[in-house]
Coordinates of C-alpha atoms in Angstrom, one line a residue:
M17 CA 64.6 28.7 12.2
T18 CA 65.9 28.2 8.7
S19 CA 63.9 28.6 5.5
Q20 CA 64.2 24.8 5.0
E21 CA 62.6 24.2 8.4
D22 CA 59.8 26.8 7.6
G23 CA 59.1 24.9 4.4
D24 CA 58.9 21.6 6.3
I25 CA 56.4 23.1 8.8
N26 CA 54.3 24.6 6.0
D27 CA 54.2 21.3 4.3
V28 CA 53.0 19.7 7.5
F29 CA 50.2 22.3 7.9
E30 CA 49.4 21.9 4.2
D31 CA 49.1 18.2 4.6
I32 CA 46.8 18.5 7.6
F33 CA 44.7 21.1 5.7
L34 CA 44.4 18.9 2.6
T35 CA 43.9 15.6 4.4
E36 CA 40.1 15.6 4.2
E37 CA 40.1 16.7 0.6
R38 CA 42.6 13.9 -0.3
I39 CA 40.6 11.3 1.5
I40 CA 37.4 12.4 -0.3
E41 CA 39.2 12.3 -3.6
E42 CA 40.8 8.9 -3.0
H43 CA 37.5 7.3 -1.9
F44 CA 35.7 9.0 -4.8
H45 CA 37.9 7.2 -7.2
H46 CA 37.6 3.9 -5.3
G47 CA 33.8 4.3 -5.2
L48 CA 33.7 5.1 -8.9
A49 CA 35.8 2.0 -9.7
D50 CA 33.5 -0.1 -7.6
G51 CA 30.4 1.4 -9.1
R52 CA 31.6 0.5 -12.5
Q53 CA 31.8 -3.1 -11.5
E54 CA 29.0 -5.3 -12.8
R55 CA 27.7 -6.2 -9.3
S56 CA 27.3 -2.6 -8.2
V57 CA 25.6 -1.7 -11.5
Q58 CA 23.2 -4.5 -11.0
E59 CA 22.5 -3.5 -7.4
A60 CA 21.8 0.1 -8.5
E61 CA 19.6 -1.2 -11.3
D62 CA 17.7 -3.5 -8.9
Y63 CA 17.1 -0.6 -6.4
G64 CA 15.9 1.7 -9.2
H65 CA 13.6 -1.0 -10.5
K66 CA 12.2 -1.5 -7.0
K67 CA 11.5 2.2 -6.4
G68 CA 10.1 2.6 -9.9
S69 CA 7.7 -0.4 -9.3
E70 CA 6.6 1.2 -6.0
I71 CA 5.9 4.5 -7.7
G72 CA 4.1 2.7 -10.5
R73 CA 1.9 0.8 -8.1
E74 CA 1.0 4.0 -6.3
I75 CA 0.1 5.9 -9.5
G76 CA -2.0 2.9 -10.7
F77 CA -3.7 2.9 -7.3
Y78 CA -4.6 6.6 -7.5
H79 CA -5.8 6.2 -11.1
T80 CA -8.1 3.3 -10.2
I81 CA -9.6 5.0 -7.2
V82 CA -10.0 8.4 -8.7
T83 CA -11.7 6.9 -11.8
E84 CA -14.1 5.1 -9.4
I85 CA -14.8 8.3 -7.4
A86 CA -15.5 10.2 -10.7
S87 CA -18.4 7.8 -11.4
Q88 CA -20.1 8.3 -8.0
P89 CA -23.2 10.5 -7.7
E90 CA -21.9 12.3 -4.7
T91 CA -19.0 13.5 -6.7
A92 CA -21.2 15.1 -9.4
A93 CA -23.4 16.6 -6.8
N94 CA -20.5 18.3 -5.1
E95 CA -19.6 21.8 -6.4
K96 CA -15.8 21.5 -6.2
A97 CA -15.2 17.8 -6.5
P98 CA -15.5 17.4 -10.3
A99 CA -12.8 20.0 -10.9
L100 CA -10.4 18.3 -8.4
V101 CA -11.1 14.9 -10.1
Q102 CA -10.2 16.3 -13.5
E103 CA -7.1 17.9 -12.0
L104 CA -6.0 14.6 -10.5
L105 CA -6.8 12.6 -13.7
A106 CA -4.8 15.1 -15.8
A107 CA -1.8 14.9 -13.4
L108 CA -2.0 11.1 -13.4
G109 CA -2.2 11.1 -17.2
K110 CA 0.9 13.4 -17.5
Y111 CA 3.0 11.5 -15.0
P112 CA 5.9 10.0 -16.9
R113 CA 5.9 6.2 -17.6
E114 CA 9.6 6.3 -18.1
N115 CA 12.4 8.1 -16.2
D116 CA 12.8 11.6 -17.5
P117 CA 15.7 13.6 -16.0
A118 CA 13.9 16.9 -16.8
V119 CA 10.9 15.9 -14.5
D120 CA 11.0 15.9 -10.7
L121 CA 9.1 12.6 -10.3
L122 CA 9.0 12.7 -6.5
H123 CA 7.8 16.4 -6.4
D124 CA 5.0 15.6 -8.9
L125 CA 4.0 12.5 -7.0
Q126 CA 3.7 14.5 -3.8
R127 CA 1.4 17.0 -5.5
I128 CA -0.8 14.1 -6.6
R129 CA -0.9 12.8 -3.1
N130 CA -1.9 16.2 -1.7
T131 CA -4.6 16.7 -4.3
Y132 CA -6.0 13.3 -3.6
R133 CA -6.2 14.1 0.2
R134 CA -8.0 17.3 -0.6
L135 CA -10.5 15.3 -2.7
C136 CA -11.1 12.8 0.1
A137 CA -11.6 15.6 2.7
L138 CA -14.0 17.4 0.3
L139 CA -16.2 14.3 -0.2
K140 CA -16.0 13.4 3.4
L141 CA -14.4 10.1 2.7
P142 CA -12.5 9.4 6.0
Y143 CA -13.0 5.6 5.9
K144 CA -12.0 5.5 2.2
Q145 CA -8.9 7.6 3.0
Q146 CA -8.0 5.3 5.9
V147 CA -8.5 2.2 3.6
D148 CA -6.3 3.9 1.0
T149 CA -3.6 4.5 3.6
I150 CA -3.6 1.0 4.9
V151 CA -3.7 -0.5 1.4
R152 CA -0.7 1.6 0.3
F153 CA 1.2 0.3 3.4
L154 CA 0.2 -3.3 3.1
Q155 CA 0.5 -3.8 -0.7
P156 CA 4.3 -3.8 -0.9
N157 CA 4.5 -5.9 2.2
L158 CA 2.0 -8.6 1.2
P159 CA 4.8 -11.0 0.0
F160 CA 6.3 -10.7 3.5
V161 CA 2.9 -11.1 5.2
N162 CA 2.0 -14.1 3.0
C163 CA 5.3 -15.9 3.2
H164 CA 5.4 -19.5 4.6
M165 CA 7.4 -20.0 7.8
V166 CA 8.1 -23.5 6.4
D167 CA 10.4 -21.9 3.8
Y168 CA 12.2 -19.6 6.3
L169 CA 15.6 -21.3 5.9
T170 CA 15.4 -22.7 2.4
E171 CA 14.3 -19.4 0.9
Q172 CA 16.3 -17.1 3.2
H173 CA 13.3 -15.1 4.5
W174 CA 15.4 -13.0 6.9
K175 CA 17.5 -11.5 4.1
R176 CA 14.6 -11.3 1.7
F177 CA 12.0 -9.6 3.9
V178 CA 13.5 -8.0 7.0
P179 CA 14.4 -4.3 6.5
V180 CA 18.1 -3.8 6.0
A181 CA 18.4 -1.4 9.0
M182 CA 17.0 -4.1 11.3
Q183 CA 19.3 -6.8 9.8
S184 CA 22.2 -4.5 10.6
E185 CA 21.1 -4.2 14.2
L186 CA 20.3 -7.9 14.8
R187 CA 23.3 -10.0 14.1
T188 CA 23.9 -12.3 17.1
V189 CA 21.8 -14.7 19.3
A190 CA 22.2 -12.1 22.1
D191 CA 20.7 -9.5 19.8
Y192 CA 17.7 -11.7 19.0
L193 CA 17.0 -12.4 22.6
Q194 CA 17.1 -8.7 23.4
A195 CA 14.9 -7.8 20.4
K196 CA 12.2 -10.1 21.7
E197 CA 12.1 -8.1 24.9
I198 CA 11.5 -5.0 22.8
F199 CA 8.6 -6.6 20.9
W200 CA 7.0 -7.9 24.1
G201 CA 7.3 -4.4 25.7
Q202 CA 5.7 -2.4 23.0
F203 CA 2.5 -1.9 25.0
E204 CA 4.3 -0.6 28.0
P205 CA 3.9 3.1 28.7
S206 CA 7.7 3.5 28.6
F207 CA 8.1 2.1 25.1
D208 CA 8.1 5.4 23.3
G209 CA 10.7 6.9 25.6
E210 CA 14.4 6.8 25.0
E211 CA 15.0 5.0 28.3
H212 CA 13.3 1.8 27.0
D213 CA 16.0 -0.8 26.8
G214 CA 18.6 1.8 26.9
G215 CA 17.6 3.2 23.5
C216 CA 19.1 0.2 21.7
F217 CA 17.9 -1.2 18.4
P218 CA 16.3 2.1 17.1
A219 CA 15.4 0.5 13.8
V220 CA 13.4 -2.2 15.5
R221 CA 11.5 0.3 17.6
E222 CA 10.9 2.5 14.6
F223 CA 9.5 -0.5 12.7
I224 CA 7.1 -1.2 15.6
K225 CA 6.0 2.4 15.8
N226 CA 5.5 2.6 12.0
T227 CA 3.2 -0.5 11.8
R228 CA 1.4 0.6 14.9
Q229 CA 0.0 3.7 13.3
F230 CA -2.0 1.6 10.8
R231 CA -3.9 -0.3 13.5
L232 CA -7.3 0.7 14.9
G233 CA -6.4 3.4 17.4
G234 CA -3.2 4.3 15.5
T235 CA -2.6 7.7 14.0
D236 CA -3.9 6.7 10.5
A237 CA -7.0 5.0 11.8
R238 CA -7.7 7.1 14.9
G239 CA -11.3 7.9 15.7
T240 CA -12.6 5.1 13.5
A241 CA -13.6 2.7 16.3
L242 CA -15.7 3.8 19.3
T243 CA -15.0 2.6 22.8
L244 CA -17.7 0.7 24.5
D245 CA -18.4 3.6 26.9
E246 CA -18.7 6.0 24.0
F247 CA -21.2 3.8 22.2
M248 CA -23.3 3.0 25.3
D249 CA -23.3 6.7 26.3
A250 CA -24.6 7.6 22.9
L251 CA -27.6 5.2 23.5
S252 CA -28.4 7.3 26.6
D253 CA -31.8 6.2 28.0
C254 CA -31.7 3.0 26.0
R255 CA -28.6 1.7 27.7
R256 CA -28.8 -1.6 29.6
E257 CA -26.3 -2.8 32.1
T258 CA -25.0 -6.2 33.3
R259 CA -26.4 -6.9 36.8
L260 CA -26.5 -10.6 37.1
K261 CA -23.3 -12.2 38.4
M262 CA -23.3 -15.5 36.7
T263 CA -20.0 -17.1 35.8
E264 CA -21.2 -20.7 35.8
L265 CA -20.8 -22.9 32.7
M266 CA -18.4 -20.4 31.1
N267 CA -14.6 -19.8 31.1
V268 CA -13.2 -16.3 32.0
K269 CA -13.0 -15.3 28.3
K270 CA -16.5 -16.3 27.4
C271 CA -17.9 -14.8 30.6
H272 CA -16.3 -11.4 29.8
E273 CA -17.6 -11.5 26.2
V274 CA -21.1 -12.6 27.1
E275 CA -21.7 -10.1 29.8
V276 CA -20.6 -7.2 27.6
A277 CA -22.2 -8.3 24.3
A278 CA -25.6 -9.2 26.0
A279 CA -25.8 -5.7 27.5
V280 CA -24.9 -4.1 24.1
V281 CA -27.5 -6.2 22.2
A282 CA -30.2 -5.4 24.8
S283 CA -29.4 -1.7 24.6
L284 CA -29.5 -1.9 20.8
C285 CA -33.0 -3.5 21.0
N286 CA -34.1 -0.7 23.3
G287 CA -32.8 1.8 20.7
M288 CA -34.7 0.0 18.0
A289 CA -37.9 0.1 20.0
A290 CA -37.4 3.8 20.6
T291 CA -36.7 4.7 17.0
Q292 CA -39.0 2.4 15.0
P293 CA -42.6 3.6 14.7
D294 CA -45.3 1.4 16.4
T295 CA -42.6 -0.9 17.8
S296 CA -42.2 -2.0 21.4
L297 CA -39.5 -4.2 23.0
E298 CA -42.0 -7.1 23.0
D299 CA -42.3 -6.9 19.2
I300 CA -38.5 -7.4 18.7
L301 CA -36.9 -10.8 18.4
V302 CA -33.2 -11.3 18.6
I303 CA -31.8 -13.8 16.1
D304 CA -28.4 -15.2 17.2
A305 CA -26.6 -16.4 14.0
G306 CA -24.1 -19.2 14.7
D307 CA -25.6 -19.8 18.2
G308 CA -23.2 -22.5 19.2
K309 CA -23.8 -23.5 22.8
G310 CA -26.1 -20.6 23.3
Y311 CA -23.8 -18.5 25.6
L312 CA -24.9 -15.1 24.3
S313 CA -28.5 -15.9 23.4
S314 CA -29.3 -17.4 26.7
R315 CA -27.8 -14.5 28.6
I316 CA -29.8 -11.9 26.6
A317 CA -33.0 -13.8 27.4
L318 CA -32.1 -14.6 31.0
E319 CA -30.9 -11.1 32.1
H320 CA -32.8 -8.8 29.9
G321 CA -36.0 -10.6 29.2
I322 CA -35.8 -10.3 25.4
K323 CA -36.9 -13.2 23.3
V324 CA -34.1 -14.8 21.4
L325 CA -34.0 -17.5 18.6
G326 CA -30.6 -19.2 18.5
V327 CA -29.9 -20.4 15.0
D328 CA -27.1 -22.8 14.0
C329 CA -26.8 -25.0 11.0
N330 CA -25.0 -27.7 13.0
E331 CA -27.4 -30.0 14.8
A332 CA -24.8 -31.0 17.4
N333 CA -24.4 -27.3 18.4
T334 CA -28.1 -26.9 18.8
S335 CA -28.3 -30.0 21.0
N336 CA -25.5 -28.8 23.2
A337 CA -27.2 -25.4 23.5
E338 CA -30.4 -27.1 24.7
K339 CA -28.6 -29.2 27.2
R340 CA -26.8 -26.1 28.5
R341 CA -30.1 -24.3 28.8
E342 CA -31.4 -27.1 31.1
R343 CA -28.3 -27.0 33.2
L344 CA -28.5 -23.2 33.4
K345 CA -32.0 -23.3 34.9
T346 CA -30.5 -24.9 38.1
K347 CA -28.0 -22.1 38.4
I348 CA -30.4 -19.2 38.2
P349 CA -31.7 -19.0 41.8
K350 CA -28.2 -18.9 43.3
A351 CA -27.0 -16.3 40.8
V352 CA -30.1 -14.1 41.4
Q353 CA -29.4 -14.3 45.2
K354 CA -25.7 -13.6 44.8
S355 CA -26.5 -10.5 42.7
N356 CA -29.1 -9.2 45.3
L357 CA -31.8 -9.2 42.6
E358 CA -34.5 -11.1 44.5
E359 CA -36.7 -8.0 44.6
D360 CA -36.4 -7.3 40.8
E361 CA -39.6 -7.9 39.0
H362 CA -38.1 -9.6 36.0
F363 CA -36.0 -12.0 38.0
T364 CA -38.9 -12.7 40.4
N365 CA -41.1 -13.7 37.4
L366 CA -38.3 -15.7 36.0
L367 CA -37.9 -17.7 39.2
Q368 CA -41.6 -18.2 39.7
R369 CA -42.5 -19.1 36.2
G370 CA -39.3 -20.7 35.0
S371 CA -39.8 -18.7 31.8
L372 CA -36.3 -19.2 30.2
D373 CA -37.9 -21.8 27.8
T374 CA -40.4 -19.2 26.6
L375 CA -37.7 -16.6 26.1
Y376 CA -34.9 -18.6 24.4
R377 CA -35.4 -21.2 21.8
T378 CA -33.1 -22.9 19.3
A379 CA -33.3 -23.8 15.6
T380 CA -31.1 -26.0 13.4
Q381 CA -31.2 -24.4 10.0
L382 CA -29.4 -22.0 7.7
I383 CA -30.7 -18.5 7.4
D384 CA -30.2 -17.0 3.9
F385 CA -31.4 -14.1 1.9
N386 CA -34.6 -15.8 1.1
T387 CA -35.6 -16.8 4.6
N388 CA -38.9 -15.3 5.8
L389 CA -38.0 -14.2 9.3
I390 CA -41.6 -13.4 10.3
E391 CA -42.7 -17.0 9.4
L392 CA -39.6 -18.4 11.2
A393 CA -40.5 -16.4 14.3
Q394 CA -44.1 -17.6 14.2
E395 CA -42.9 -21.2 14.0
Y396 CA -40.7 -21.0 17.1
F397 CA -42.7 -18.4 19.0
P398 CA -46.3 -19.1 18.1
G399 CA -48.7 -16.5 19.4
G400 CA -46.0 -13.8 19.2
H401 CA -46.2 -10.8 16.8
H402 CA -42.6 -10.4 15.9
S403 CA -42.0 -8.3 12.8
T404 CA -38.8 -6.5 13.8
F405 CA -35.5 -8.3 14.3
C406 CA -32.1 -7.7 15.7
L407 CA -29.4 -9.9 14.2
C408 CA -26.5 -10.7 16.5
G409 CA -23.5 -13.0 16.3
L410 CA -20.6 -13.5 18.7
H411 CA -17.5 -14.7 16.8
T412 CA -19.2 -15.5 13.5
C413 CA -16.7 -17.6 11.6
G414 CA -15.4 -17.0 8.1
N415 CA -18.0 -15.9 5.6
L416 CA -20.8 -16.0 8.1
G417 CA -19.9 -12.5 9.5
P418 CA -19.9 -10.8 6.1
N419 CA -23.1 -12.6 5.1
C420 CA -24.8 -11.4 8.3
L421 CA -24.0 -7.8 7.3
R422 CA -25.4 -8.5 3.8
L423 CA -28.6 -10.0 5.3
F424 CA -29.0 -6.9 7.6
H425 CA -28.9 -4.7 4.5
E426 CA -31.1 -6.8 2.2
N427 CA -33.8 -7.9 4.7
P428 CA -36.1 -4.9 5.6
T429 CA -37.4 -6.6 8.8
I430 CA -33.9 -6.6 10.4
K431 CA -33.5 -3.2 12.0
G432 CA -30.4 -3.7 14.0
I433 CA -27.2 -5.8 14.0
C434 CA -24.3 -6.5 16.3
N435 CA -21.7 -8.7 14.8
V436 CA -18.3 -9.8 16.0
G437 CA -16.4 -11.8 13.4
C438 CA -13.6 -14.3 13.7
C439 CA -11.7 -17.0 11.8
Y440 CA -10.7 -14.7 8.9
H441 CA -8.7 -17.6 7.4
L442 CA -12.1 -19.3 6.6
M443 CA -13.3 -16.4 4.5
Q444 CA -13.3 -16.8 0.8
E445 CA -11.7 -14.0 -1.2
Q446 CA -12.9 -12.8 -4.5
F447 CA -9.6 -11.9 -6.2
V448 CA -7.3 -14.6 -5.1
V449 CA -7.5 -18.4 -5.4
D450 CA -7.2 -20.2 -2.1
E451 CA -6.2 -23.8 -2.7
F452 CA -6.9 -24.8 0.9
Y453 CA -10.5 -23.4 0.9
N454 CA -12.9 -26.1 2.0
P455 CA -15.6 -26.4 -0.8
T456 CA -18.0 -28.0 1.7
K457 CA -18.2 -24.7 3.5
V458 CA -19.4 -22.9 0.4
S459 CA -23.0 -24.2 0.7
D460 CA -23.2 -23.0 4.3
N461 CA -21.7 -19.5 3.6
P462 CA -21.9 -18.7 -0.1
G463 CA -20.3 -15.7 -1.7
Y464 CA -17.1 -13.8 -0.8
G465 CA -16.1 -12.6 2.6
F466 CA -13.5 -10.1 1.3
P467 CA -13.6 -7.6 0.0
M468 CA -17.2 -6.5 0.8
S469 CA -17.0 -2.8 -0.1
K470 CA -17.5 -1.6 -3.6
Y471 CA -14.5 0.6 -3.0
L472 CA -12.0 -2.3 -2.4
R473 CA -13.7 -4.5 -5.0
G474 CA -13.1 -1.7 -7.5
M475 CA -9.3 -2.1 -6.8
S476 CA -9.5 -5.9 -7.1
F477 CA -7.6 -5.9 -3.9
Y478 CA -6.8 -9.2 -2.1
L479 CA -5.0 -10.2 1.1
G480 CA -4.1 -13.9 0.7
R481 CA -4.7 -16.9 3.0
N482 CA -1.5 -16.4 5.1
A483 CA -2.4 -12.7 5.6
R484 CA -5.9 -13.7 6.9
N485 CA -4.3 -16.4 9.1
L486 CA -2.0 -13.7 10.5
A487 CA -5.0 -11.3 11.2
A488 CA -6.4 -13.8 13.6
E489 CA -3.4 -13.6 15.9
S490 CA -3.4 -11.5 19.1
I491 CA -0.4 -9.3 19.3
E492 CA -1.7 -7.8 22.6
R493 CA -2.0 -11.2 24.3
A494 CA 1.3 -12.4 22.8
C495 CA 3.1 -9.4 24.3
T496 CA 1.3 -9.4 27.6
N497 CA 2.1 -13.1 28.1
R498 CA 5.5 -12.8 26.6
E499 CA 4.7 -15.6 24.2
N500 CA 7.7 -17.2 22.6
P501 CA 7.0 -18.7 19.1
S502 CA 6.8 -22.4 19.2
D503 CA 10.0 -24.5 18.7
K504 CA 8.0 -26.5 16.2
L505 CA 8.1 -23.5 13.8
G506 CA 11.8 -24.0 13.7
Y507 CA 11.5 -27.8 13.5
R508 CA 9.3 -27.5 10.5
A509 CA 11.7 -25.1 8.7
L510 CA 14.6 -27.5 9.5
L511 CA 12.5 -30.4 8.2
Q512 CA 12.1 -28.6 4.9
V513 CA 15.9 -28.5 4.7
V514 CA 16.0 -32.2 5.3
L515 CA 13.3 -32.9 2.7
L516 CA 15.1 -30.8 0.0
E517 CA 18.4 -32.5 0.7
C518 CA 16.7 -35.9 0.3
G519 CA 15.3 -34.8 -3.1
E520 CA 11.7 -34.1 -1.9
K521 CA 10.8 -31.0 -3.9
K522 CA 7.0 -31.4 -3.5
S523 CA 5.4 -29.3 -0.8
H524 CA 4.1 -31.4 2.1
Q525 CA 1.6 -30.4 4.8
V526 CA 2.6 -31.9 8.1
G527 CA 0.0 -30.5 10.3
R528 CA 0.1 -30.4 14.1
L529 CA 1.8 -33.2 16.0
K530 CA 3.2 -33.8 19.4
C531 CA 7.0 -34.4 19.7
D532 CA 9.9 -34.6 22.0
G533 CA 12.5 -32.5 20.3
F534 CA 13.7 -32.0 16.7
V535 CA 14.7 -35.6 16.0
D536 CA 11.4 -37.0 17.2
Y537 CA 9.6 -34.3 15.2
V538 CA 11.4 -35.4 12.0
R539 CA 10.6 -39.1 12.7
R540 CA 7.0 -38.5 13.3
S541 CA 6.6 -36.2 10.3
V542 CA 8.3 -38.6 7.9
R543 CA 5.9 -41.4 9.1
R544 CA 2.9 -39.2 8.8
L545 CA 3.9 -38.3 5.2
A546 CA 4.7 -41.9 4.4
L547 CA 8.2 -40.9 3.3
E548 CA 10.3 -43.5 5.2
Q549 CA 11.6 -45.0 2.0
R550 CA 12.7 -41.7 0.4
V551 CA 13.9 -39.8 3.5
S552 CA 16.8 -41.5 5.2
I553 CA 18.9 -39.7 7.7
T554 CA 20.6 -40.6 11.0
D555 CA 19.7 -39.2 14.4
D556 CA 23.3 -37.9 14.7
S557 CA 23.0 -36.0 11.4
L558 CA 19.7 -34.5 12.6
Q559 CA 21.3 -33.4 15.8
E560 CA 24.2 -31.9 13.9
L561 CA 21.8 -30.0 11.6
E562 CA 19.9 -28.6 14.6
E563 CA 23.2 -27.4 16.2
R564 CA 24.4 -25.9 12.9
F565 CA 21.2 -23.8 12.6
S566 CA 20.9 -23.0 16.3
A567 CA 21.4 -19.2 15.7
E568 CA 19.0 -19.2 12.7
L569 CA 16.3 -20.9 14.8
E570 CA 16.5 -18.1 17.4
Q571 CA 16.5 -15.6 14.5
L572 CA 13.3 -17.3 13.2
K573 CA 11.5 -16.5 16.4
V574 CA 12.3 -12.8 16.0
F575 CA 11.3 -13.0 12.4
Y576 CA 7.9 -14.3 13.6
L577 CA 7.5 -11.4 15.9
I578 CA 8.4 -8.9 13.2
R579 CA 5.8 -10.4 10.9
Q580 CA 3.3 -10.5 13.6
Q581 CA 3.3 -6.7 13.7
F582 CA 1.2 -6.8 10.5
A583 CA -1.6 -8.9 12.2
P584 CA -3.6 -6.0 13.6
V585 CA -3.1 -4.0 10.4
V586 CA -4.6 -6.7 8.3
E587 CA -7.5 -7.1 10.7
T588 CA -8.0 -3.3 10.6
L589 CA -8.4 -3.4 6.9
I590 CA -10.9 -6.3 7.0
L591 CA -13.0 -4.4 9.6
L592 CA -12.8 -1.1 7.7
D593 CA -13.9 -2.9 4.6
R594 CA -17.0 -4.2 6.4
L595 CA -17.8 -0.8 7.9
L596 CA -17.3 0.9 4.5
Y597 CA -19.8 -1.7 3.0
L598 CA -22.4 -0.6 5.5
R599 CA -21.8 3.1 4.8
E600 CA -21.9 2.5 1.0
C601 CA -25.3 0.8 1.5
G602 CA -26.6 4.0 3.1
H603 CA -26.5 2.9 6.7
D604 CA -25.2 6.1 8.3
R605 CA -25.8 4.8 11.8
S606 CA -23.2 2.0 11.5
F607 CA -20.2 1.9 13.8
L608 CA -17.1 -0.1 14.7
V609 CA -17.0 -0.6 18.5
Q610 CA -14.4 -2.2 20.7
L611 CA -16.5 -4.3 23.0
F612 CA -13.9 -6.5 24.7
E613 CA -10.4 -6.3 26.3
P614 CA -8.1 -7.5 23.5
V615 CA -5.9 -9.5 25.9
V616 CA -8.9 -11.4 27.2
S617 CA -10.8 -11.6 23.8
P618 CA -8.6 -10.9 20.8
R619 CA -11.5 -10.5 18.3
C620 CA -12.8 -7.6 20.3
Y621 CA -14.4 -5.3 17.6
A622 CA -18.1 -5.4 16.7
L623 CA -19.9 -4.0 13.7
I624 CA -23.1 -2.4 15.0
A625 CA -25.7 -0.7 12.9
L626 CA -29.3 0.6 13.2
K627 CA -31.7 1.3 10.4

């Protein structure tokens, strides 16, 4: 081999050896050139601004909360807490308000986080700590949670709100269809395993797992809610069971709710009688707030023999409850026989005397903080000596739920409460203006439904109407039933495109309507909005528009499922706020209890408290 050949071979090996270095060098210069372009500089600036805003919000959050904690009596009474508070306030005060290359911002932020956790643990503030964790998670996502599906196409919600990693994974209609399967399967035992769906779409699964930890039962809210068995076991000898098999005049959902809730309220009354001095079960009157058709109240009276006053401010509801009570009387003998309770003393007396009328009565009126419950009891149960009350409510709408908790705290004669809330969208919030709030409801349910706790009010925290709407959705039921978001969501988003193209910039509320496809939806909507003269478009053009956006319409359904992941997180915060309110008021025997199966009854958590 000649020296020339040796040189050539050495050159080849040298080239191989230096290939990686040359590629790195080449791409470095390309990247440097790209980075100096205006667009790249702007992207970097936007990203830095976003991260800086997130850090700023977190620092502001800690400063507000720690300042509030510093003013609490329990802080001053604790030997170590004041020093930790001062340490935190000093660290927060020194934290740079501008970027300083000499300061490790993330390291200092982590130290603040750790000190804050120590303070929460020292003061035994688990609920506050859980609220903090959820607030920190929700706050930057509130624009996403509160976005209008109407604007999905016109404001490019997919690009604006969906995490980039998920956008990269979901690019085709086939991807969207497969992603829906992942969302629907999130409650299956195999979901956390790698074998689920072949391990595809890891960012989607990671997003689901991440949001799941902020729900009741998740890692950041674990242990907050008791199971029904845990609560009933704690009542021990006071526990009452459901024995009467009576499904008449109720659907499956209502039957499940009533059987469980009636036993819980009866057990609670037993507990009150056992813990209140000189009080027997006969002295206790249950007041059912928002009685409706009397499902729960009649069952408490019928099965457990406890007197109940069903109160509703709607006269039509009271009338329906009374009619149902009369129909119920005809069903009792068969139900008692079917349940093999003919020998039971309570049911024997009930059948012989027909005493349902003496146990359950109705009233059309509004109970407020000035209502004298003893006088009210005397009016509807004359001859009784009711001076102790248990306040219950099964799916108390909007502000009624929070006001029941306030009434429990402020009225000394109410010794127990069991309240299951619902219709969060009907609540009025203190720190956000709701343009759709019905002012006629204010007189029925005054005040604010959220936030209740002094802790969250100190933050001036708000959710927003769309977030509260979302909280009322059932992710468990949607997944179990593999519910596909309605095509009308897409139709409404497409209609917005049509309206904007026709020069209609004003926001229009279409509402619910029946239709046969997109073209029919547009025609009916335009007529309802009285826009026939201003919105002119042919059927062919509408069909072409639907075809052009066919992929985006399937994408919208996945977007809906992504956004739905926040529903139980928002509800968790609402419920924790209510529980925290009770604890702040000094009611140590207050609990959050899962009463119902969430697939059957989505609003399944009750606030239960004993004085």
